[in-house]
């Protein structure tokens, strides 16, 4: 009787599971990925970025919760000036896009040397740009809180917070560039890790800087003295600035020293290329205008909300922070879409670029719609974690439920804009976002807020995002951006 040899154990499915680097290599090589592998690539690149975005939002959530337990005035101090910090943060992000998109396209065409040259030029330009922004921000810190209509007891905290934020813009710019440039090479894991480290550092620094010295009881077994600088609102800004500095240091070390793809090679000298810098300007300018116009509208909206009182300012700021948990996954998927579409363009794969845009939008809308449903259900609990004030909880929870209605179209706007940016199509998307905010949100806020309070502002925002999302979906479907890919910008040597 013949004895059959035992069958070998099957290979673990995890070992045969394709990694994002393998799929990107196939894309760069000109291979057409199947639908399954295309979806897999979008998911693999999105998950680490979503984790990074969520950890950053948790950091903001912790900041808001810590300050929220100081006083309503302290919360209003940050809420009053938040749109201004978003404005300058957006300008830093816009400059990052100009160089990161070019890097993604160069990696797509497998020209790593050119990608490293773009990286070094971008870091130098970012250093100079953030220095100019820092000077402007610190100067504005002493006049904007008054112009925005903040109460006298709110202005001092706003000035301190904005001045410290301005000084930290160098670290913020380097963190932004480091995250996007590393992602453009296909590495999505490091940004996730750095964001988690920054989140931990932010909690640690805030606990030292915001509150006075205190003693904690651990399980009733022993007591532990914890030092504190008792800086209040200024401590929250300084703690975040120090966390950003830690992130910037890690990114610079990784890119310039450690990364086998990005670090400096012998014989590769820094030479500024007029074509690269001008291409960065062409890509960044529409994004910068979009951010400037959009966040200027946010500043004006704050001016509209200010007459409603300190409690309304604080409730609106908490609602914005809570909503960010829903929309930051969209930005994470959008970052992945910028990388994938940019590399598809570099590889001259128009069909794959089209597919990845739609897959990214679908994933973003599904994710944010689900998050919006959960936000609608748990809105009161989300606000209660940020403030113990029952009035703020009621106002913020109602506003948050109105905002939840916008999440599907908000997702379409976020992801489509980022995906089109990877293709170099930035002007139309900038017009859509900035145009709808000024043409719809601001006028409707002026009309609604006197009668509906902050709910009027949130209803105006919902209407604006519905229109904006529809415009983005129309733009993607028209494929005007796709017809321009025969001669993509930024690929000339």
Short mmCIF file of C-alpha atoms in Angstrom, two decimals:
data_model
loop_
_atom_site.label_atom_id
_atom_site.label_comp_id
_atom_site.label_asym_id
_atom_site.label_seq_id
_atom_site.Cartn_x
_atom_site.Cartn_y
_atom_site.Cartn_z
CA UNK A 1 0.00 0.00 0.00
CA UNK A 2 1.37 3.38 -1.04
CA UNK A 3 1.41 5.98 1.67
CA UNK A 4 0.72 9.50 0.47
CA UNK A 5 3.02 12.15 1.74
CA UNK A 6 1.31 14.81 3.79
CA UNK A 7 0.30 18.00 1.96
CA UNK A 8 2.39 21.01 2.77
CA UNK A 9 0.79 23.63 4.92
CA UNK A 10 -0.64 26.48 2.85
CA UNK A 11 1.22 29.75 2.94
CA UNK A 12 -0.06 32.36 5.27
CA UNK A 13 -2.30 34.76 3.38
CA UNK A 14 -0.52 37.65 5.09
CA UNK A 15 2.78 36.72 3.44
CA UNK A 16 1.25 36.75 -0.02
CA UNK A 17 -0.69 39.94 0.70
CA UNK A 18 0.72 42.65 -1.59
CA UNK A 19 2.19 45.67 0.15
CA UNK A 20 1.71 49.28 -0.93
CA UNK A 21 5.35 49.51 -2.07
CA UNK A 22 4.85 46.52 -4.37
CA UNK A 23 1.67 47.97 -5.86
CA UNK A 24 3.27 51.39 -6.35
CA UNK A 25 6.21 49.72 -8.09
CA UNK A 26 3.82 48.03 -10.49
CA UNK A 27 2.14 51.36 -11.16
CA UNK A 28 5.48 53.09 -11.78
CA UNK A 29 6.49 50.27 -14.12
CA UNK A 30 3.48 50.95 -16.34
CA UNK A 31 1.42 47.93 -15.27
CA UNK A 32 -2.35 48.23 -15.18
CA UNK A 33 -3.63 47.23 -11.75
CA UNK A 34 -6.83 45.24 -11.42
CA UNK A 35 -9.86 46.79 -9.73
CA UNK A 36 -9.15 44.72 -6.63
CA UNK A 37 -5.52 45.81 -6.45
CA UNK A 38 -6.47 49.42 -7.14
CA UNK A 39 -8.90 49.41 -4.23
CA UNK A 40 -6.28 47.69 -2.10
CA UNK A 41 -3.68 50.33 -2.91
CA UNK A 42 -6.04 53.18 -2.02
CA UNK A 43 -6.90 51.50 1.29
CA UNK A 44 -3.29 50.60 2.16
CA UNK A 45 -2.10 54.16 1.55
CA UNK A 46 -5.12 55.74 3.22
CA UNK A 47 -5.16 53.81 6.51
CA UNK A 48 -1.81 55.06 7.88
CA UNK A 49 -2.67 58.61 6.80
CA UNK A 50 -6.10 58.42 8.40
CA UNK A 51 -4.43 57.19 11.59
CA UNK A 52 -2.02 60.14 11.39
CA UNK A 53 -4.86 62.62 10.88
CA UNK A 54 -6.91 61.14 13.72
CA UNK A 55 -3.97 61.25 16.11
CA UNK A 56 -3.48 64.92 15.22
CA UNK A 57 -7.17 65.58 15.88
CA UNK A 58 -6.95 63.75 19.18
CA UNK A 59 -4.13 66.16 20.01
CA UNK A 60 -6.40 69.12 19.23
CA UNK A 61 -9.24 67.48 21.14
CA UNK A 62 -7.03 67.10 24.20
CA UNK A 63 -5.88 70.73 23.88
CA UNK A 64 -9.48 71.95 23.71
CA UNK A 65 -10.55 69.72 26.61
CA UNK A 66 -7.68 70.87 28.82
CA UNK A 67 -8.34 74.55 28.12
CA UNK A 68 -12.10 73.99 28.29
CA UNK A 69 -11.78 72.90 31.90
CA UNK A 70 -10.00 76.16 32.78
CA UNK A 71 -12.87 78.51 31.91
CA UNK A 72 -15.24 79.61 29.16
CA UNK A 73 -13.09 82.71 28.70
CA UNK A 74 -9.98 80.60 28.06
CA UNK A 75 -11.87 78.52 25.48
CA UNK A 76 -13.15 81.66 23.77
CA UNK A 77 -9.59 83.06 23.64
CA UNK A 78 -8.52 80.15 21.43
CA UNK A 79 -11.81 79.97 19.53
CA UNK A 80 -11.59 83.65 18.60
CA UNK A 81 -8.17 83.30 17.01
CA UNK A 82 -8.46 79.76 15.58
CA UNK A 83 -9.46 80.85 12.04
CA UNK A 84 -6.32 82.99 11.88
CA UNK A 85 -4.13 80.03 12.80
CA UNK A 86 -5.94 77.99 10.13
CA UNK A 87 -5.14 80.74 7.62
CA UNK A 88 -1.39 80.62 8.21
CA UNK A 89 -1.41 76.85 8.54
CA UNK A 90 -3.12 76.72 5.14
CA UNK A 91 -0.44 78.91 3.56
CA UNK A 92 2.25 76.54 4.85
CA UNK A 93 0.30 73.58 3.46
CA UNK A 94 -0.05 75.31 0.09
CA UNK A 95 3.71 75.76 -0.23
CA UNK A 96 4.18 72.11 0.69
CA UNK A 97 1.82 71.02 -2.11
CA UNK A 98 3.92 72.81 -4.74
CA UNK A 99 6.96 70.66 -4.03
CA UNK A 100 5.32 67.42 -2.81
CA UNK A 101 3.22 67.04 -5.99
CA UNK A 102 6.36 67.36 -8.12
CA UNK A 103 8.11 64.78 -5.96
CA UNK A 104 5.21 62.32 -6.35
CA UNK A 105 5.31 62.76 -10.12
CA UNK A 106 9.08 62.24 -10.20
CA UNK A 107 8.77 59.08 -8.14
CA UNK A 108 6.08 57.96 -10.56
CA UNK A 109 8.55 58.39 -13.43
CA UNK A 110 11.21 56.60 -11.30
CA UNK A 111 13.51 59.64 -11.21
CA UNK A 112 14.61 59.55 -7.57
CA UNK A 113 17.53 61.92 -8.06
CA UNK A 114 15.20 64.66 -9.30
CA UNK A 115 12.83 63.96 -6.40
CA UNK A 116 15.67 64.48 -3.90
CA UNK A 117 16.61 67.74 -5.59
CA UNK A 118 13.02 68.97 -5.32
CA UNK A 119 12.95 67.97 -1.65
CA UNK A 120 16.07 69.97 -0.77
CA UNK A 121 14.89 73.04 -2.66
CA UNK A 122 11.50 72.80 -0.98
CA UNK A 123 13.02 72.68 2.50
CA UNK A 124 15.10 75.81 1.86
CA UNK A 125 12.17 77.73 0.39
CA UNK A 126 9.97 76.54 3.27
CA UNK A 127 12.47 77.85 5.81
CA UNK A 128 12.45 81.32 4.25
CA UNK A 129 8.69 81.38 3.72
CA UNK A 130 7.85 80.37 7.29
CA UNK A 131 10.20 83.07 8.60
CA UNK A 132 8.25 85.75 6.74
CA UNK A 133 4.93 84.34 7.95
CA UNK A 134 6.22 84.27 11.53
CA UNK A 135 6.99 88.00 11.48
CA UNK A 136 3.55 88.82 10.06
CA UNK A 137 1.72 86.57 12.53
CA UNK A 138 3.44 87.97 15.61
CA UNK A 139 2.69 91.53 14.45
CA UNK A 140 -0.99 90.71 13.88
CA UNK A 141 -1.29 89.04 17.29
CA UNK A 142 -1.52 92.45 18.98
CA UNK A 143 -4.32 93.89 16.82
CA UNK A 144 -6.51 91.06 15.49
CA UNK A 145 -8.24 90.03 18.76
CA UNK A 146 -9.61 93.56 19.08
CA UNK A 147 -10.70 93.72 15.43
CA UNK A 148 -12.42 90.34 15.74
CA UNK A 149 -14.61 91.74 18.50
CA UNK A 150 -13.27 89.73 21.42
CA UNK A 151 -14.17 90.87 24.92
CA UNK A 152 -11.35 92.53 26.91
CA UNK A 153 -10.87 89.45 29.11
CA UNK A 154 -10.57 87.25 26.00
CA UNK A 155 -8.06 89.35 24.02
CA UNK A 156 -5.00 88.82 26.25
CA UNK A 157 -5.17 85.05 25.88
CA UNK A 158 -5.76 85.33 22.13
CA UNK A 159 -2.73 87.57 21.69
CA UNK A 160 -0.45 85.22 23.65
CA UNK A 161 -1.73 82.16 21.81
CA UNK A 162 -1.29 83.70 18.33
CA UNK A 163 2.16 85.17 19.08
CA UNK A 164 3.52 81.80 20.23
CA UNK A 165 1.89 80.12 17.23
CA UNK A 166 3.66 82.59 14.93
CA UNK A 167 7.06 81.83 16.44
CA UNK A 168 6.43 78.10 15.91
CA UNK A 169 5.58 78.40 12.19
CA UNK A 170 9.03 77.15 11.20
CA UNK A 171 8.39 73.85 12.98
CA UNK A 172 4.88 73.65 11.51
CA UNK A 173 6.21 74.21 7.97
CA UNK A 174 8.91 71.57 8.35
CA UNK A 175 6.39 69.10 9.77
CA UNK A 176 4.01 69.75 6.88
CA UNK A 177 6.75 69.36 4.28
CA UNK A 178 8.23 66.32 5.97
CA UNK A 179 4.89 64.52 6.13
CA UNK A 180 3.92 65.24 2.50
CA UNK A 181 7.37 64.61 1.04
CA UNK A 182 7.73 61.28 2.84
CA UNK A 183 4.23 60.31 1.69
CA UNK A 184 5.06 61.26 -1.91
CA UNK A 185 7.75 58.56 -1.87
CA UNK A 186 5.08 56.02 -0.89
CA UNK A 187 5.99 55.85 2.82
CA UNK A 188 2.73 56.30 4.73
CA UNK A 189 3.82 54.62 7.97
CA UNK A 190 6.28 57.23 9.23
CA UNK A 191 3.74 60.09 9.19
CA UNK A 192 1.42 57.93 11.29
CA UNK A 193 4.17 57.17 13.80
CA UNK A 194 5.30 60.80 13.98
CA UNK A 195 1.73 61.98 14.55
CA UNK A 196 1.33 59.57 17.45
CA UNK A 197 4.62 60.75 18.95
CA UNK A 198 3.53 64.38 18.56
CA UNK A 199 0.21 63.59 20.21
CA UNK A 200 1.94 62.06 23.24
CA UNK A 201 4.37 64.97 23.44
CA UNK A 202 1.52 67.48 23.22
CA UNK A 203 -0.30 65.90 26.16
CA UNK A 204 2.91 65.82 28.18
CA UNK A 205 3.92 69.42 27.42
CA UNK A 206 0.38 70.73 27.96
CA UNK A 207 0.10 69.05 31.34
CA UNK A 208 3.33 70.79 32.36
CA UNK A 209 2.55 74.21 30.91
CA UNK A 210 -1.22 74.85 31.16
CA UNK A 211 -2.01 73.98 34.79
CA UNK A 212 -0.46 74.91 38.15
CA UNK A 213 1.51 72.34 40.17
CA UNK A 214 -0.78 69.67 41.55
CA UNK A 215 -0.75 66.34 43.35
CA UNK A 216 -2.43 63.27 41.88
CA UNK A 217 -3.64 60.26 43.84
CA UNK A 218 -2.92 56.98 42.07
CA UNK A 219 -5.57 54.36 42.92
CA UNK A 220 -5.58 55.66 46.48
CA UNK A 221 -2.27 53.92 47.09
CA UNK A 222 0.17 56.80 46.78
CA UNK A 223 0.35 60.42 45.74
CA UNK A 224 2.45 61.93 42.95
CA UNK A 225 3.43 65.58 42.71
CA UNK A 226 3.23 66.96 39.17
CA UNK A 227 4.93 70.26 38.28
CA UNK A 228 3.11 72.96 36.35
CA UNK A 229 3.91 76.37 34.91
CA UNK A 230 0.27 77.62 35.16
CA UNK A 231 0.48 79.47 31.80
CA UNK A 232 -3.13 78.77 30.80
CA UNK A 233 -3.92 79.55 27.15
CA UNK A 234 -0.29 80.49 26.42
CA UNK A 235 0.76 77.10 27.80
CA UNK A 236 -1.55 75.33 25.35
CA UNK A 237 0.05 77.15 22.40
CA UNK A 238 3.58 76.56 23.69
CA UNK A 239 2.90 72.86 24.33
CA UNK A 240 1.65 72.36 20.78
CA UNK A 241 4.63 74.31 19.41
CA UNK A 242 7.08 72.04 21.25
CA UNK A 243 5.27 68.95 19.95
CA UNK A 244 5.53 70.34 16.40
CA UNK A 245 9.25 70.91 16.94
CA UNK A 246 9.69 67.26 17.90
CA UNK A 247 7.87 66.19 14.72
CA UNK A 248 9.92 68.54 12.55
CA UNK A 249 13.16 67.17 14.01
CA UNK A 250 12.17 63.58 13.28
CA UNK A 251 11.21 64.36 9.68
CA UNK A 252 14.39 66.30 8.95
CA UNK A 253 16.53 63.52 10.40
CA UNK A 254 14.67 60.86 8.40
CA UNK A 255 14.79 62.72 5.08
CA UNK A 256 18.33 64.07 5.24
CA UNK A 257 20.11 61.26 7.12
CA UNK A 258 18.19 57.99 7.35
CA UNK A 259 15.95 57.39 4.32
CA UNK A 260 17.57 55.25 1.62
CA UNK A 261 15.44 57.03 -0.98
CA UNK A 262 15.56 60.65 0.17
CA UNK A 263 18.90 61.13 1.94
CA UNK A 264 21.74 63.02 0.30
CA UNK A 265 24.06 61.16 -2.09
CA UNK A 266 27.68 61.92 -2.86
CA UNK A 267 28.02 64.24 -5.79
CA UNK A 268 24.43 65.50 -5.51
CA UNK A 269 24.87 69.21 -4.85
CA UNK A 270 22.07 71.63 -4.12
CA UNK A 271 21.27 73.62 -7.25
CA UNK A 272 18.16 75.72 -7.46
CA UNK A 273 16.19 75.08 -10.62
CA UNK A 274 14.07 77.92 -11.92
CA UNK A 275 11.70 75.40 -13.54
CA UNK A 276 11.14 73.52 -10.27
CA UNK A 277 10.59 76.68 -8.22
CA UNK A 278 8.26 78.22 -10.80
CA UNK A 279 6.32 74.96 -11.11
CA UNK A 280 5.97 74.90 -7.33
CA UNK A 281 4.68 78.46 -7.46
CA UNK A 282 2.16 77.54 -10.18
CA UNK A 283 0.87 74.60 -8.14
CA UNK A 284 0.98 76.35 -4.76
CA UNK A 285 -0.50 79.70 -5.75
CA UNK A 286 -4.07 78.47 -6.42
CA UNK A 287 -3.92 76.37 -3.25
CA UNK A 288 -2.60 79.35 -1.27
CA UNK A 289 -5.30 81.61 -2.69
CA UNK A 290 -7.92 78.99 -1.86
CA UNK A 291 -6.67 78.69 1.72
CA UNK A 292 -6.29 82.43 2.14
CA UNK A 293 -9.73 83.25 0.76
CA UNK A 294 -11.35 80.32 2.58
CA UNK A 295 -9.81 81.06 5.95
CA UNK A 296 -10.32 84.80 5.53
CA UNK A 297 -13.99 83.92 5.23
CA UNK A 298 -13.63 81.92 8.46
CA UNK A 299 -12.16 85.01 10.11
CA UNK A 300 -15.10 87.09 8.88
CA UNK A 301 -17.48 84.39 10.12
CA UNK A 302 -15.88 84.66 13.56
CA UNK A 303 -16.51 88.40 13.39
CA UNK A 304 -20.17 87.59 12.63
CA UNK A 305 -20.40 85.17 15.59
CA UNK A 306 -18.56 87.44 18.08
CA UNK A 307 -21.59 89.67 18.85
CA UNK A 308 -23.41 86.54 20.03
CA UNK A 309 -21.16 86.48 23.10
CA UNK A 310 -18.25 84.62 24.69
CA UNK A 311 -20.29 81.46 25.25
CA UNK A 312 -21.29 81.33 21.56
CA UNK A 313 -17.64 81.74 20.47
CA UNK A 314 -16.57 78.90 22.79
CA UNK A 315 -19.45 76.62 21.71
CA UNK A 316 -18.70 77.19 18.03
CA UNK A 317 -14.99 76.49 18.58
CA UNK A 318 -15.77 73.24 20.40
CA UNK A 319 -18.19 72.16 17.66
CA UNK A 320 -15.51 72.79 15.02
CA UNK A 321 -13.01 70.72 17.02
CA UNK A 322 -15.49 67.89 17.48
CA UNK A 323 -16.48 67.89 13.79
CA UNK A 324 -12.85 67.55 12.78
CA UNK A 325 -12.94 63.94 13.97
CA UNK A 326 -15.35 63.30 11.09
CA UNK A 327 -13.59 65.17 8.30
CA UNK A 328 -9.93 64.46 9.09
CA UNK A 329 -10.22 60.90 7.70
CA UNK A 330 -11.25 62.60 4.46
CA UNK A 331 -8.04 64.61 4.48
CA UNK A 332 -6.10 61.40 5.16
CA UNK A 333 -7.68 59.70 2.14
CA UNK A 334 -7.08 62.88 0.14
CA UNK A 335 -3.36 62.83 0.99
CA UNK A 336 -3.14 59.25 -0.23
CA UNK A 337 -5.06 60.24 -3.39
CA UNK A 338 -2.58 63.04 -4.10
CA UNK A 339 0.29 60.55 -3.94
CA UNK A 340 -1.39 57.84 -6.04
CA UNK A 341 -2.74 60.19 -8.71
CA UNK A 342 0.57 62.05 -8.83
CA UNK A 343 2.49 58.83 -9.36
CA UNK A 344 -0.05 57.71 -11.99
CA UNK A 345 0.57 60.97 -13.82
CA UNK A 346 4.32 60.47 -13.55
CA UNK A 347 3.94 56.97 -14.98
CA UNK A 348 1.71 58.42 -17.74
CA UNK A 349 -1.15 56.10 -16.82
CA UNK A 350 -4.25 58.18 -17.56
CA UNK A 351 -6.63 55.26 -17.10
CA UNK A 352 -5.25 54.49 -13.65
CA UNK A 353 -5.33 58.17 -12.68
CA UNK A 354 -9.04 58.28 -13.54
CA UNK A 355 -9.75 55.11 -11.59
CA UNK A 356 -7.85 56.22 -8.49
CA UNK A 357 -9.66 59.57 -8.38
CA UNK A 358 -13.07 57.90 -8.31
CA UNK A 359 -12.05 55.15 -5.88
CA UNK A 360 -10.63 57.72 -3.48
CA UNK A 361 -13.77 59.85 -3.64
CA UNK A 362 -15.99 56.81 -3.03
CA UNK A 363 -13.91 55.73 -0.02
CA UNK A 364 -13.91 59.27 1.38
CA UNK A 365 -17.66 59.72 1.03
CA UNK A 366 -18.39 56.32 2.59
CA UNK A 367 -16.05 56.98 5.52
CA UNK A 368 -17.25 60.49 6.29
CA UNK A 369 -20.93 59.61 5.85
CA UNK A 370 -20.54 56.87 8.44
CA UNK A 371 -18.67 59.28 10.73
CA UNK A 372 -21.39 61.90 10.20
CA UNK A 373 -24.10 59.48 11.32
CA UNK A 374 -22.15 58.67 14.48
CA UNK A 375 -21.51 62.39 15.07
CA UNK A 376 -25.24 63.13 14.80
CA UNK A 377 -26.05 60.44 17.36
CA UNK A 378 -23.31 61.22 19.87
CA UNK A 379 -23.03 65.01 19.43
CA UNK A 380 -23.94 65.88 23.06
CA UNK A 381 -21.40 63.41 24.44
CA UNK A 382 -18.66 64.74 22.13
CA UNK A 383 -19.15 68.32 23.33
CA UNK A 384 -19.44 67.27 26.98
CA UNK A 385 -15.91 65.84 26.77
CA UNK A 386 -14.65 69.31 25.84
CA UNK A 387 -16.55 71.52 28.28
CA UNK A 388 -18.40 70.99 31.57
CA UNK A 389 -20.65 74.02 30.85
CA UNK A 390 -24.21 72.75 30.11
CA UNK A 391 -25.05 75.81 27.99
CA UNK A 392 -22.01 75.23 25.78
CA UNK A 393 -22.91 71.54 25.57
CA UNK A 394 -26.43 72.35 24.33
CA UNK A 395 -25.31 74.98 21.82
CA UNK A 396 -22.35 72.98 20.51
CA UNK A 397 -24.31 69.72 20.28
CA UNK A 398 -27.10 71.31 18.23
CA UNK A 399 -24.59 72.92 15.85
CA UNK A 400 -22.74 69.63 15.48
CA UNK A 401 -25.90 67.80 14.46
CA UNK A 402 -26.58 70.37 11.76
CA UNK A 403 -23.01 70.01 10.48
CA UNK A 404 -23.35 66.23 10.25
CA UNK A 405 -25.73 66.66 7.31
CA UNK A 406 -22.92 68.07 5.17
CA UNK A 407 -20.42 65.23 5.59
CA UNK A 408 -21.01 63.31 2.29
CA UNK A 409 -20.57 66.40 0.10
CA UNK A 410 -17.82 67.74 2.36
CA UNK A 411 -15.99 64.46 1.71
CA UNK A 412 -16.41 64.84 -2.05
CA UNK A 413 -14.88 68.33 -1.83
CA UNK A 414 -11.91 67.27 0.31
CA UNK A 415 -10.93 64.13 -1.57
CA UNK A 416 -11.63 65.37 -5.10
CA UNK A 417 -9.63 68.53 -4.47
CA UNK A 418 -6.64 66.52 -3.19
CA UNK A 419 -6.84 63.98 -6.01
CA UNK A 420 -7.00 66.68 -8.68
CA UNK A 421 -4.07 68.39 -6.99
CA UNK A 422 -2.00 65.26 -7.66
CA UNK A 423 -2.77 65.77 -11.36
CA UNK A 424 -1.69 69.41 -11.15
CA UNK A 425 -5.27 70.69 -11.52
CA UNK A 426 -5.47 73.21 -8.68
CA UNK A 427 -7.04 76.36 -10.11
CA UNK A 428 -10.60 75.10 -10.64
CA UNK A 429 -10.77 73.38 -7.25
CA UNK A 430 -9.53 76.54 -5.55
CA UNK A 431 -12.23 78.55 -7.28
CA UNK A 432 -14.91 76.07 -6.21
CA UNK A 433 -13.96 76.08 -2.52
CA UNK A 434 -13.18 79.76 -2.06
CA UNK A 435 -15.98 80.92 -4.35
CA UNK A 436 -18.75 78.98 -2.62
CA UNK A 437 -17.60 80.09 0.83
CA UNK A 438 -17.72 83.79 -0.06
CA UNK A 439 -20.75 83.57 -2.33
CA UNK A 440 -22.85 81.27 -0.12
CA UNK A 441 -21.57 80.71 3.42
CA UNK A 442 -20.68 84.27 4.41
CA UNK A 443 -23.86 85.98 3.05
CA UNK A 444 -26.13 83.29 4.49
CA UNK A 445 -24.34 83.50 7.86
CA UNK A 446 -25.01 87.24 7.97
CA UNK A 447 -28.69 86.53 7.30
CA UNK A 448 -29.15 83.49 9.56
CA UNK A 449 -27.01 84.21 12.65
CA UNK A 450 -29.06 87.10 14.13
CA UNK A 451 -32.11 84.82 14.21
CA UNK A 452 -30.60 81.34 14.73
CA UNK A 453 -27.36 82.03 16.64
CA UNK A 454 -24.44 79.77 15.78
CA UNK A 455 -26.90 77.30 14.24
CA UNK A 456 -27.33 79.83 11.44
CA UNK A 457 -23.63 79.70 10.67
CA UNK A 458 -23.65 75.90 10.60
CA UNK A 459 -26.73 75.78 8.34
CA UNK A 460 -25.01 78.19 5.94
CA UNK A 461 -21.93 75.93 5.97
CA UNK A 462 -24.04 72.87 5.14
CA UNK A 463 -25.59 74.58 2.12
CA UNK A 464 -22.17 75.75 0.93
CA UNK A 465 -20.64 72.26 1.13
CA UNK A 466 -23.57 70.72 -0.75
CA UNK A 467 -22.97 73.09 -3.64
CA UNK A 468 -19.17 72.77 -3.46
CA UNK A 469 -19.26 68.97 -3.39
CA UNK A 470 -21.56 68.87 -6.41
CA UNK A 471 -19.18 71.15 -8.33
CA UNK A 472 -16.22 68.90 -7.56
CA UNK A 473 -18.05 65.78 -8.70
CA UNK A 474 -18.96 67.58 -11.93
CA UNK A 475 -15.32 68.60 -12.43
CA UNK A 476 -14.07 65.03 -12.01
CA UNK A 477 -16.76 63.66 -14.32
CA UNK A 478 -15.98 66.24 -17.04
CA UNK A 479 -12.40 64.85 -17.23
CA UNK A 480 -11.05 68.25 -18.25
CA UNK A 481 -8.22 67.62 -15.81
CA UNK A 482 -7.49 64.28 -17.49
CA UNK A 483 -7.10 65.78 -20.95
CA UNK A 484 -4.30 67.98 -19.61
CA UNK A 485 -2.19 64.99 -18.58
CA UNK A 486 -0.66 64.47 -22.02
CA UNK A 487 1.96 67.07 -21.02
CA UNK A 488 1.86 67.14 -17.20
CA UNK A 489 3.54 70.05 -15.54
CA UNK A 490 6.60 69.45 -13.45
CA UNK A 491 7.94 66.51 -15.44
CA UNK A 492 10.28 68.39 -17.72
CA UNK A 493 13.86 67.73 -16.99
#
